[in-house]
Each structure stands twice: as structure tokens, then as C-alpha cells.
PDB file of C-alpha atoms in Angstrom:
ATOM      1  CA  UNK W  11      -0.237   0.078  -0.127  1.00 60.00           C
ATOM      2  CA  UNK W  12       2.911   2.721   0.649  1.00 62.00           C
ATOM      3  CA  UNK W  13       3.757   1.618  -3.243  1.00 62.00           C
ATOM      4  CA  UNK W  14       0.754   2.065  -4.484  1.00 67.00           C
ATOM      5  CA  UNK W  15       0.123   5.040  -2.338  1.00 71.00           C
ATOM      6  CA  UNK W  16       0.312   7.389  -5.243  1.00 73.00           C
ATOM      7  CA  UNK W  17      -2.191   6.174  -7.059  1.00 82.00           C
ATOM      8  CA  UNK W  18      -4.931   4.300  -4.357  1.00 89.00           C
ATOM      9  CA  UNK W  19      -6.130   7.046  -1.696  1.00 92.00           C
ATOM     10  CA  UNK W  20      -6.219   4.249   0.676  1.00 91.00           C
ATOM     11  CA  UNK W  21      -8.283   1.044   2.534  1.00 91.00           C
ATOM     12  CA  UNK W  22     -11.216   3.139   3.632  1.00 94.00           C
ATOM     13  CA  UNK W  23     -13.747   5.317   2.647  1.00 97.00           C
ATOM     14  CA  UNK W  24     -12.255   8.258   4.621  1.00 96.00           C
ATOM     15  CA  UNK W  25      -8.916   7.787   2.617  1.00 96.00           C
ATOM     16  CA  UNK W  26     -11.230   8.195  -0.402  1.00 97.00           C
ATOM     17  CA  UNK W  27     -13.086  11.731   1.148  1.00 97.00           C
ATOM     18  CA  UNK W  28      -9.723  13.244   2.111  1.00 97.00           C
ATOM     19  CA  UNK W  29      -7.867  12.698  -1.259  1.00 97.00           C
ATOM     20  CA  UNK W  30     -11.015  13.787  -2.708  1.00 98.00           C
ATOM     21  CA  UNK W  31     -11.305  16.932  -1.124  1.00 98.00           C
ATOM     22  CA  UNK W  32      -7.629  17.386  -2.003  1.00 98.00           C
ATOM     23  CA  UNK W  33      -8.553  17.501  -5.131  1.00 98.00           C
ATOM     24  CA  UNK W  34     -10.881  19.909  -4.880  1.00 98.00           C
ATOM     25  CA  UNK W  35      -7.528  22.466  -3.206  1.00 98.00           C
ATOM     26  CA  UNK W  36      -6.055  22.095  -6.161  1.00 98.00           C
ATOM     27  CA  UNK W  37      -8.991  22.647  -8.946  1.00 98.00           C
ATOM     28  CA  UNK W  38     -10.073  19.627  -9.315  1.00 98.00           C
ATOM     29  CA  UNK W  39     -13.813  17.472  -9.387  1.00 98.00           C
ATOM     30  CA  UNK W  40     -12.786  14.039  -7.909  1.00 98.00           C
ATOM     31  CA  UNK W  41     -14.339  10.859  -9.621  1.00 98.00           C
ATOM     32  CA  UNK W  42     -14.135   8.288  -6.715  1.00 98.00           C
ATOM     33  CA  UNK W  43     -14.388   4.882  -7.037  1.00 97.00           C
ATOM     34  CA  UNK W  44     -14.423   1.730  -4.539  1.00 97.00           C
ATOM     35  CA  UNK W  45     -12.395  -0.734  -5.817  1.00 95.00           C
ATOM     36  CA  UNK W  46     -13.838  -4.293  -6.545  1.00 93.00           C
ATOM     37  CA  UNK W  47     -14.336  -6.579  -9.512  1.00 92.00           C
ATOM     38  CA  UNK W  48     -15.777 -10.062 -10.910  1.00 94.00           C
ATOM     39  CA  UNK W  49     -18.152 -10.433  -7.572  1.00 96.00           C
ATOM     40  CA  UNK W  50     -20.397 -13.374  -8.580  1.00 97.00           C
ATOM     41  CA  UNK W  51     -21.699 -13.791  -4.957  1.00 98.00           C
ATOM     42  CA  UNK W  52     -24.808 -11.531  -4.040  1.00 98.00           C
ATOM     43  CA  UNK W  53     -23.393 -10.652  -0.502  1.00 98.00           C
ATOM     44  CA  UNK W  54     -20.559  -9.314  -1.777  1.00 97.00           C
ATOM     45  CA  UNK W  55     -22.351  -7.187  -4.700  1.00 98.00           C
ATOM     46  CA  UNK W  56     -25.010  -6.329  -1.863  1.00 98.00           C
ATOM     47  CA  UNK W  57     -22.009  -4.686   0.189  1.00 98.00           C
ATOM     48  CA  UNK W  58     -21.128  -2.936  -2.552  1.00 98.00           C
ATOM     49  CA  UNK W  59     -24.379  -1.124  -3.021  1.00 98.00           C
ATOM     50  CA  UNK W  60     -24.105  -0.321   0.274  1.00 98.00           C
ATOM     51  CA  UNK W  61     -20.568   1.464   0.504  1.00 98.00           C
ATOM     52  CA  UNK W  62     -21.162   3.206  -2.317  1.00 98.00           C
ATOM     53  CA  UNK W  63     -24.831   5.076  -0.664  1.00 98.00           C
ATOM     54  CA  UNK W  64     -22.085   5.379   2.622  1.00 98.00           C
ATOM     55  CA  UNK W  65     -20.199   7.073   0.252  1.00 98.00           C
ATOM     56  CA  UNK W  66     -22.189   9.717  -1.281  1.00 98.00           C
ATOM     57  CA  UNK W  67     -23.826  10.735   1.759  1.00 98.00           C
ATOM     58  CA  UNK W  68     -20.001  10.976   3.072  1.00 98.00           C
ATOM     59  CA  UNK W  69     -19.389  13.139  -0.056  1.00 97.00           C
ATOM     60  CA  UNK W  70     -22.711  15.260   0.732  1.00 97.00           C
ATOM     61  CA  UNK W  71     -22.288  15.888   4.179  1.00 97.00           C
ATOM     62  CA  UNK W  72     -18.743  17.154   3.068  1.00 96.00           C
ATOM     63  CA  UNK W  73     -19.527  19.101   0.229  1.00 97.00           C
ATOM     64  CA  UNK W  74     -16.984  17.356  -1.583  1.00 98.00           C
ATOM     65  CA  UNK W  75     -17.401  18.360  -5.663  1.00 98.00           C
ATOM     66  CA  UNK W  76     -17.501  15.147  -7.828  1.00 98.00           C
ATOM     67  CA  UNK W  77     -19.465  11.772  -8.339  1.00 98.00           C
ATOM     68  CA  UNK W  78     -18.276   8.015  -8.511  1.00 98.00           C
ATOM     69  CA  UNK W  79     -17.803   6.480 -11.669  1.00 98.00           C
ATOM     70  CA  UNK W  80     -18.418   2.480 -10.753  1.00 98.00           C
ATOM     71  CA  UNK W  81     -17.506  -1.336 -12.589  1.00 97.00           C
ATOM     72  CA  UNK W  82     -20.080  -3.067 -13.313  1.00 98.00           C
ATOM     73  CA  UNK W  83     -18.618  -6.499 -12.536  1.00 98.00           C
ATOM     74  CA  UNK W  84     -18.642  -5.298  -8.587  1.00 97.00           C
ATOM     75  CA  UNK W  85     -22.826  -5.014  -9.191  1.00 98.00           C
ATOM     76  CA  UNK W  86     -23.065  -8.848 -10.571  1.00 98.00           C
ATOM     77  CA  UNK W  87     -23.446  -8.127 -13.990  1.00 98.00           C
ATOM     78  CA  UNK W  88     -21.602 -11.516 -14.462  1.00 98.00           C
ATOM     79  CA  UNK W  89     -24.217 -13.206 -11.905  1.00 98.00           C
ATOM     80  CA  UNK W  90     -26.540 -11.127 -14.609  1.00 98.00           C
ATOM     81  CA  UNK W  91     -27.591  -8.110 -15.900  1.00 98.00           C
ATOM     82  CA  UNK W  92     -30.907  -7.428 -14.763  1.00 98.00           C
ATOM     83  CA  UNK W  93     -29.811  -7.946 -11.329  1.00 98.00           C
ATOM     84  CA  UNK W  94     -26.829  -5.444 -11.434  1.00 98.00           C
ATOM     85  CA  UNK W  95     -29.259  -2.805 -13.051  1.00 98.00           C
ATOM     86  CA  UNK W  96     -30.730  -3.302 -10.036  1.00 98.00           C
ATOM     87  CA  UNK W  97     -28.183  -2.897  -7.677  1.00 98.00           C
ATOM     88  CA  UNK W  98     -27.276  -0.030  -9.360  1.00 98.00           C
ATOM     89  CA  UNK W  99     -30.276   1.635  -9.205  1.00 98.00           C
ATOM     90  CA  UNK W 100     -30.351   3.156  -5.817  1.00 98.00           C
ATOM     91  CA  UNK W 101     -26.942   4.588  -6.261  1.00 98.00           C
ATOM     92  CA  UNK W 102     -28.436   6.742  -9.363  1.00 98.00           C
ATOM     93  CA  UNK W 103     -31.176   7.883  -7.364  1.00 98.00           C
ATOM     94  CA  UNK W 104     -28.516   8.647  -4.716  1.00 98.00           C
ATOM     95  CA  UNK W 105     -26.395  10.563  -7.476  1.00 98.00           C
ATOM     96  CA  UNK W 106     -29.491  11.750  -9.456  1.00 97.00           C
ATOM     97  CA  UNK W 107     -30.885  13.582  -5.584  1.00 96.00           C
ATOM     98  CA  UNK W 108     -27.550  15.756  -5.804  1.00 96.00           C
ATOM     99  CA  UNK W 109     -27.617  16.515  -9.313  1.00 96.00           C
ATOM    100  CA  UNK W 110     -24.229  14.526  -9.779  1.00 98.00           C
ATOM    101  CA  UNK W 111     -23.791  12.791 -13.155  1.00 98.00           C
ATOM    102  CA  UNK W 112     -23.003   8.763 -11.975  1.00 98.00           C
ATOM    103  CA  UNK W 113     -20.113   7.352 -14.238  1.00 98.00           C
ATOM    104  CA  UNK W 114     -19.754   3.161 -15.280  1.00 98.00           C
ATOM    105  CA  UNK W 115     -16.127   2.050 -16.193  1.00 98.00           C
ATOM    106  CA  UNK W 116     -16.032  -0.417 -19.013  1.00 97.00           C
ATOM    107  CA  UNK W 117     -14.376  -3.208 -17.887  1.00 96.00           C
ATOM    108  CA  UNK W 118     -12.815  -6.363 -20.294  1.00 95.00           C
ATOM    109  CA  UNK W 119     -14.754  -6.429 -23.572  1.00 97.00           C
ATOM    110  CA  UNK W 120     -16.496 -10.037 -22.420  1.00 97.00           C
ATOM    111  CA  UNK W 121     -18.934  -7.396 -20.609  1.00 98.00           C
ATOM    112  CA  UNK W 122     -19.048  -4.780 -23.111  1.00 98.00           C
ATOM    113  CA  UNK W 123     -22.027  -5.610 -24.769  1.00 98.00           C
ATOM    114  CA  UNK W 124     -24.098  -6.236 -21.221  1.00 98.00           C
ATOM    115  CA  UNK W 125     -22.402  -2.553 -19.830  1.00 98.00           C
ATOM    116  CA  UNK W 126     -23.974  -0.662 -22.580  1.00 98.00           C
ATOM    117  CA  UNK W 127     -27.033  -2.313 -22.081  1.00 98.00           C
ATOM    118  CA  UNK W 128     -27.322  -0.805 -18.034  1.00 98.00           C
ATOM    119  CA  UNK W 129     -26.456   2.028 -19.599  1.00 98.00           C
ATOM    120  CA  UNK W 130     -29.441   2.582 -21.805  1.00 98.00           C
ATOM    121  CA  UNK W 131     -31.310   1.663 -18.973  1.00 98.00           C
ATOM    122  CA  UNK W 132     -30.148   3.839 -16.091  1.00 98.00           C
ATOM    123  CA  UNK W 133     -30.146   6.626 -19.401  1.00 98.00           C
ATOM    124  CA  UNK W 134     -34.033   6.160 -19.554  1.00 97.00           C
ATOM    125  CA  UNK W 135     -34.858   7.775 -15.913  1.00 97.00           C
ATOM    126  CA  UNK W 136     -32.053  10.523 -16.118  1.00 97.00           C
ATOM    127  CA  UNK W 137     -29.050  12.018 -18.359  1.00 96.00           C
ATOM    128  CA  UNK W 138     -27.122  12.469 -15.426  1.00 97.00           C
ATOM    129  CA  UNK W 139     -25.259   9.240 -16.344  1.00 98.00           C
ATOM    130  CA  UNK W 140     -21.891   8.561 -18.569  1.00 98.00           C
ATOM    131  CA  UNK W 141     -20.387   5.708 -19.858  1.00 98.00           C
ATOM    132  CA  UNK W 142     -16.808   4.704 -20.196  1.00 98.00           C
ATOM    133  CA  UNK W 143     -15.404   3.241 -23.938  1.00 98.00           C
ATOM    134  CA  UNK W 144     -11.973   2.124 -24.657  1.00 98.00           C
ATOM    135  CA  UNK W 145     -10.472   3.288 -28.192  1.00 98.00           C
ATOM    136  CA  UNK W 146      -8.547  -0.041 -28.421  1.00 97.00           C
ATOM    137  CA  UNK W 147     -11.443  -2.385 -29.496  1.00 98.00           C
ATOM    138  CA  UNK W 148     -12.172  -1.746 -32.960  1.00 98.00           C
ATOM    139  CA  UNK W 149     -16.110  -1.999 -32.489  1.00 98.00           C
ATOM    140  CA  UNK W 150     -15.231   1.123 -30.455  1.00 98.00           C
ATOM    141  CA  UNK W 151     -17.206   3.964 -33.539  1.00 98.00           C
ATOM    142  CA  UNK W 152     -19.747   1.760 -33.647  1.00 98.00           C
ATOM    143  CA  UNK W 153     -20.647   1.801 -29.915  1.00 98.00           C
ATOM    144  CA  UNK W 154     -19.834   5.784 -29.480  1.00 98.00           C
ATOM    145  CA  UNK W 155     -22.403   6.560 -32.620  1.00 98.00           C
ATOM    146  CA  UNK W 156     -24.998   4.301 -31.023  1.00 97.00           C
ATOM    147  CA  UNK W 157     -24.461   6.220 -27.892  1.00 98.00           C
ATOM    148  CA  UNK W 158     -24.573   9.566 -28.930  1.00 98.00           C
ATOM    149  CA  UNK W 159     -27.589   9.432 -31.136  1.00 97.00           C
ATOM    150  CA  UNK W 160     -28.776   8.287 -27.204  1.00 97.00           C
ATOM    151  CA  UNK W 161     -27.498  11.355 -26.163  1.00 97.00           C
ATOM    152  CA  UNK W 162     -24.618   9.380 -24.246  1.00 98.00           C
ATOM    153  CA  UNK W 163     -22.025  11.804 -21.868  1.00 98.00           C
ATOM    154  CA  UNK W 164     -18.747   9.289 -22.836  1.00 98.00           C
ATOM    155  CA  UNK W 165     -15.184   9.235 -21.529  1.00 98.00           C
ATOM    156  CA  UNK W 166     -12.800   8.141 -23.734  1.00 98.00           C
ATOM    157  CA  UNK W 167      -9.837   6.159 -23.003  1.00 97.00           C
ATOM    158  CA  UNK W 168      -7.150   3.928 -24.597  1.00 95.00           C
ATOM    159  CA  UNK W 169      -7.922   1.179 -22.672  1.00 92.00           C
ATOM    160  CA  UNK W 170      -6.533  -0.784 -19.786  1.00 85.00           C
ATOM    161  CA  UNK W 171      -6.980  -4.129 -20.561  1.00 87.00           C
ATOM    162  CA  UNK W 172      -5.507  -6.605 -22.961  1.00 85.00           C
ATOM    163  CA  UNK W 173      -8.138  -8.068 -25.668  1.00 95.00           C
ATOM    164  CA  UNK W 174      -7.346 -10.300 -28.435  1.00 97.00           C
ATOM    165  CA  UNK W 175      -6.237  -9.422 -31.545  1.00 97.00           C
ATOM    166  CA  UNK W 176      -9.376 -10.115 -33.563  1.00 98.00           C
ATOM    167  CA  UNK W 177     -11.747  -7.508 -31.479  1.00 98.00           C
ATOM    168  CA  UNK W 178      -8.949  -5.249 -30.086  1.00 98.00           C
ATOM    169  CA  UNK W 179      -5.984  -2.650 -31.376  1.00 97.00           C
ATOM    170  CA  UNK W 180      -2.687  -4.041 -30.342  1.00 95.00           C
ATOM    171  CA  UNK W 181      -0.029  -1.401 -31.307  1.00 95.00           C
ATOM    172  CA  UNK W 182       0.454   1.822 -29.987  1.00 94.00           C
ATOM    173  CA  UNK W 183       0.439   3.674 -33.177  1.00 97.00           C
ATOM    174  CA  UNK W 184      -3.119   1.735 -34.755  1.00 98.00           C
ATOM    175  CA  UNK W 185      -4.583   2.767 -30.724  1.00 97.00           C
ATOM    176  CA  UNK W 186      -3.720   6.215 -31.338  1.00 98.00           C
ATOM    177  CA  UNK W 187      -5.187   6.621 -34.536  1.00 98.00           C
ATOM    178  CA  UNK W 188      -8.089   5.227 -33.572  1.00 98.00           C
ATOM    179  CA  UNK W 189      -8.330   7.476 -30.308  1.00 98.00           C
ATOM    180  CA  UNK W 190      -8.489  10.303 -32.983  1.00 98.00           C
ATOM    181  CA  UNK W 191     -11.108   9.462 -35.109  1.00 98.00           C
ATOM    182  CA  UNK W 192     -13.386   8.644 -32.048  1.00 98.00           C
ATOM    183  CA  UNK W 193     -11.401  12.249 -30.440  1.00 98.00           C
ATOM    184  CA  UNK W 194     -12.975  13.675 -33.054  1.00 98.00           C
ATOM    185  CA  UNK W 195     -16.644  12.292 -33.038  1.00 98.00           C
ATOM    186  CA  UNK W 196     -17.119  13.514 -29.737  1.00 98.00           C
ATOM    187  CA  UNK W 197     -16.167  17.554 -30.229  1.00 98.00           C
ATOM    188  CA  UNK W 198     -18.193  17.048 -33.188  1.00 97.00           C
ATOM    189  CA  UNK W 199     -21.493  15.339 -32.126  1.00 96.00           C
ATOM    190  CA  UNK W 200     -20.617  15.136 -28.400  1.00 95.00           C
ATOM    191  CA  UNK W 201     -22.223  16.780 -24.917  1.00 90.00           C
ATOM    192  CA  UNK W 202     -20.295  16.882 -21.618  1.00 94.00           C
ATOM    193  CA  UNK W 203     -17.738  14.254 -22.420  1.00 98.00           C
ATOM    194  CA  UNK W 204     -14.340  13.260 -21.228  1.00 98.00           C
ATOM    195  CA  UNK W 205     -11.080  13.252 -22.730  1.00 98.00           C
ATOM    196  CA  UNK W 206      -9.755  10.427 -20.582  1.00 98.00           C
ATOM    197  CA  UNK W 207      -6.011  10.224 -21.187  1.00 96.00           C
ATOM    198  CA  UNK W 208      -2.495  11.185 -19.677  1.00 93.00           C
ATOM    199  CA  UNK W 209      -0.999  11.233 -23.439  1.00 95.00           C
ATOM    200  CA  UNK W 210       0.284  15.087 -24.359  1.00 96.00           C
ATOM    201  CA  UNK W 211      -0.181  14.192 -27.589  1.00 97.00           C
ATOM    202  CA  UNK W 212      -4.175  13.304 -27.441  1.00 98.00           C
ATOM    203  CA  UNK W 213      -4.733  16.829 -24.843  1.00 98.00           C
ATOM    204  CA  UNK W 214      -3.332  18.835 -26.922  1.00 98.00           C
ATOM    205  CA  UNK W 215      -5.587  17.416 -29.771  1.00 98.00           C
ATOM    206  CA  UNK W 216      -8.519  18.111 -27.269  1.00 98.00           C
ATOM    207  CA  UNK W 217      -7.236  21.802 -26.971  1.00 98.00           C
ATOM    208  CA  UNK W 218      -6.911  22.217 -30.776  1.00 97.00           C
ATOM    209  CA  UNK W 219     -10.685  20.806 -31.209  1.00 98.00           C
ATOM    210  CA  UNK W 220     -11.919  22.884 -28.528  1.00 97.00           C
ATOM    211  CA  UNK W 221     -11.207  26.031 -30.338  1.00 95.00           C
ATOM    212  CA  UNK W 222     -13.810  24.767 -33.145  1.00 94.00           C
ATOM    213  CA  UNK W 223     -16.096  23.159 -31.100  1.00 94.00           C
ATOM    214  CA  UNK W 224     -17.788  25.094 -28.146  1.00 88.00           C
ATOM    215  CA  UNK W 225     -19.043  21.752 -26.517  1.00 90.00           C
ATOM    216  CA  UNK W 226     -18.481  21.537 -22.578  1.00 94.00           C
ATOM    217  CA  UNK W 227     -15.992  18.947 -21.729  1.00 97.00           C
ATOM    218  CA  UNK W 228     -13.161  17.834 -19.029  1.00 98.00           C
ATOM    219  CA  UNK W 229     -10.221  16.204 -18.526  1.00 98.00           C
ATOM    220  CA  UNK W 230     -10.069  13.279 -16.460  1.00 98.00           C
ATOM    221  CA  UNK W 231      -6.741  11.622 -15.153  1.00 96.00           C
ATOM    222  CA  UNK W 232      -5.607   9.102 -12.650  1.00 92.00           C
ATOM    223  CA  UNK W 233      -4.421   9.662  -9.330  1.00 92.00           C
ATOM    224  CA  UNK W 234      -0.982  10.887  -9.058  1.00 88.00           C
ATOM    225  CA  UNK W 235      -0.482  10.851 -12.613  1.00 88.00           C
ATOM    226  CA  UNK W 236       0.766  13.920 -14.343  1.00 93.00           C
ATOM    227  CA  UNK W 237      -0.061  16.200 -11.501  1.00 95.00           C
ATOM    228  CA  UNK W 238       1.796  19.073 -13.108  1.00 96.00           C
ATOM    229  CA  UNK W 239      -0.679  19.070 -16.325  1.00 97.00           C
ATOM    230  CA  UNK W 240      -3.262  18.877 -14.380  1.00 98.00           C
ATOM    231  CA  UNK W 241      -2.640  22.556 -12.410  1.00 97.00           C
ATOM    232  CA  UNK W 242      -1.692  23.809 -16.378  1.00 98.00           C
ATOM    233  CA  UNK W 243      -4.689  22.376 -17.396  1.00 98.00           C
ATOM    234  CA  UNK W 244      -7.132  24.047 -14.382  1.00 98.00           C
ATOM    235  CA  UNK W 245      -5.202  27.668 -14.285  1.00 98.00           C
ATOM    236  CA  UNK W 246      -6.101  27.574 -17.964  1.00 97.00           C
ATOM    237  CA  UNK W 247     -10.007  27.384 -17.186  1.00 97.00           C
ATOM    238  CA  UNK W 248     -10.441  23.643 -17.925  1.00 97.00           C
ATOM    239  CA  UNK W 249     -12.401  21.287 -16.309  1.00 98.00           C
ATOM    240  CA  UNK W 250     -10.194  18.185 -14.822  1.00 98.00           C
ATOM    241  CA  UNK W 251     -11.547  15.068 -12.789  1.00 98.00           C
ATOM    242  CA  UNK W 252      -9.178  13.097 -11.400  1.00 98.00           C
ATOM    243  CA  UNK W 253      -9.790   9.481 -10.565  1.00 97.00           C
ATOM    244  CA  UNK W 254      -9.982   8.273  -7.188  1.00 97.00           C
ATOM    245  CA  UNK W 255      -9.711   4.612  -6.192  1.00 96.00           C
ATOM    246  CA  UNK W 256      -9.974   3.342  -2.439  1.00 96.00           C
ATOM    247  CA  UNK W 257     -10.917   0.081  -0.741  1.00 93.00           C
ATOM    248  CA  UNK W 258      -9.493  -3.045   0.707  1.00 87.00           C
ATOM    249  CA  UNK W 259      -9.024  -4.740  -2.398  1.00 80.00           C
ATOM    250  CA  UNK W 260      -6.712  -2.395  -3.990  1.00 73.00           C
ATOM    251  CA  UNK W 261      -3.765  -4.930  -4.809  1.00 74.00           C
ATOM    252  CA  UNK W 262      -5.779  -6.104  -7.704  1.00 68.00           C
ATOM    253  CA  UNK W 263      -6.365  -2.957  -9.517  1.00 70.00           C
ATOM    254  CA  UNK W 264      -3.064  -1.779  -9.002  1.00 71.00           C
ATOM    255  CA  UNK W 265      -1.060  -4.897 -10.173  1.00 70.00           C
ATOM    256  CA  UNK W 266      -3.100  -5.261 -12.818  1.00 61.00           C
ATOM    257  CA  UNK W 267      -2.685  -1.745 -14.415  1.00 59.00           C
ATOM    258  CA  UNK W 268       0.970  -3.164 -14.143  1.00 67.00           C
ATOM    259  CA  UNK W 269       0.179  -6.555 -15.737  1.00 60.00           C
ATOM    260  CA  UNK W 270      -2.233  -6.010 -18.564  1.00 46.00           C
ATOM    261  CA  UNK W 271      -0.327  -3.244 -20.334  1.00 49.00           C
ATOM    262  CA  UNK W 272       3.153  -2.904 -20.152  1.00 56.00           C
ATOM    263  CA  UNK W 273       3.488   0.920 -20.851  1.00 57.00           C
ATOM    264  CA  UNK W 274       1.557   1.585 -17.895  1.00 53.00           C
ATOM    265  CA  UNK W 275       4.581   0.769 -15.960  1.00 58.00           C
ATOM    266  CA  UNK W 276       5.845   3.195 -18.356  1.00 59.00           C
ATOM    267  CA  UNK W 277       3.329   6.390 -17.842  1.00 53.00           C
ATOM    268  CA  UNK W 278       3.482   5.641 -13.816  1.00 54.00           C
ATOM    269  CA  UNK W 279       7.277   6.202 -13.742  1.00 57.00           C
ATOM    270  CA  UNK W 280       7.409   9.454 -15.958  1.00 56.00           C
ATOM    271  CA  UNK W 281       5.067  10.402 -13.430  1.00 50.00           C
ATOM    272  CA  UNK W 282       8.184  10.466 -10.968  1.00 48.00           C
ATOM    273  CA  UNK W 283      10.168  12.326 -13.492  1.00 46.00           C
ATOM    274  CA  UNK W 284       7.957  14.511 -15.534  1.00 49.00           C
ATOM    275  CA  UNK W 285       4.867  14.611 -13.071  1.00 47.00           C
TER     276      UNK W 285
END
């Protein structure tokens, strides 16, 4: 945990709220995630629902600027997508009551269809809900078109999961081209979307597109990565959200980011040097 603490707030809710308030003090919005995934037992899922409701109540009481981002597999999508939806709905109601946006993370490609299905059901209830899409997946342009047509909020990331070549780009240059193409689509047709990247080239292109498309958007970056860049963007008047994970299940999250894509090691190592 000592080594991971740059990128993980801590093991308990109080740690997450403390780091969220520190982010607010630096001009950042907080995007908090309670770590956990791949649950196949309802007791773990229902404990997760209670944790997020407690987290949102604490955020409200502490007047924290920000919201939560959840993983469908921690809400039981591997058990049944309708069950997962039923467990997410109380969290949606809590975010909606505070006019916060509930974000859905995207996980392995095997869960993409069910995640989009859940998102579309949530979107029927409120437009204060967003979904993450991964540029490395070959299907993403079609998913993006479908979701934008429905009025979705999208957080575009490159993708941290290692997928088969048949369904995902493998080379960095291919992923970068896909990201930029999807970014163009977001600026042309999106609303209140998030540019989820630490790549200076992607960020620079977003800033260029923003000059021609006065569309509300924000940057989203991980806790502990490129902090000076976050400060620079905030000083320029841009909205920046910091993704803040916490919980006792931090080791799988931390290990996966390093294991699934070796370049994450480089990204994290560079953060020590360049910020």
C-alpha cells in the first residue's frame, strides 16, 4: 500500500474523501471508485451498493465536488445483467438527488454489451449518467455512434485491458489513431464528455478541437499521474476530474494496471520524473 499510495487513496472511505477534498483544493473534480470487481456472490454485490450509498452520503455531507464511477462487475453483471441494474439503481437515485453524474467504467470486452445495456436503461431514467468507452476496441466507433444518438455522456480512454487481436488494436500507433478518430467524433457530436488520457498528444489535439467546437467537456486523469499537467489545465480554465480509487481490494487493481499493459509501468514511472 505504501508503494501504491500515489495512485490509490487508501483502504477506507475516509481516505477517499480526504484525497477527494485535496483534489478539490487543487481545482480538480473528484471521480471516486470503490475498488472491487468480478463479483459472483450477491452478498459482495449488495455490500458494494451499501458502500457507494455511504460514500455518496459522506461526499454530500463534506460538500465534496465530484461524483462516483462504478464497475458493472462489482454490481453483479457476471451473475445477471438485470440483477446488476437493480443494484445500481439505488446508487443512481442517490447521485440524481444531488445532481451528480453517475459514471460507468468499462471493463473487459466480454462485458461491453451488458455494460452498454445497463447504461441505456439508466439513461432512460436520467441524462445524469455517463459511460466509459475504450478506443483500443475495434467496435468502439459503432458503439460511440449508437450512444451519441441516444444522448450519452462518454468518457473516452485508450483502454487498459489486454484483448485479443481480433477485437482490439495491439500497436500503440493503431490505438492512438483510433483514439484521435473517436475524439473528433466526440467534439463534433458529443455533449459534456470526458477526454480520459495522460498522453500529451491526445490532450493537445483536444485543446485544438475545442477552439472550433465550443462543446462542454472535461479532462479525466488518474490520481497521482501528471499532476503538474492537471494544474496547468486548471490554470487555463479547463475542467479536470481526478479518478480516485480506494478500498481494501487495491492490490488487484494496482497489479492489473501494471500487468495488462506494460506501458502503464512507463506511464507511472514517468509521473515521478515529469509529473
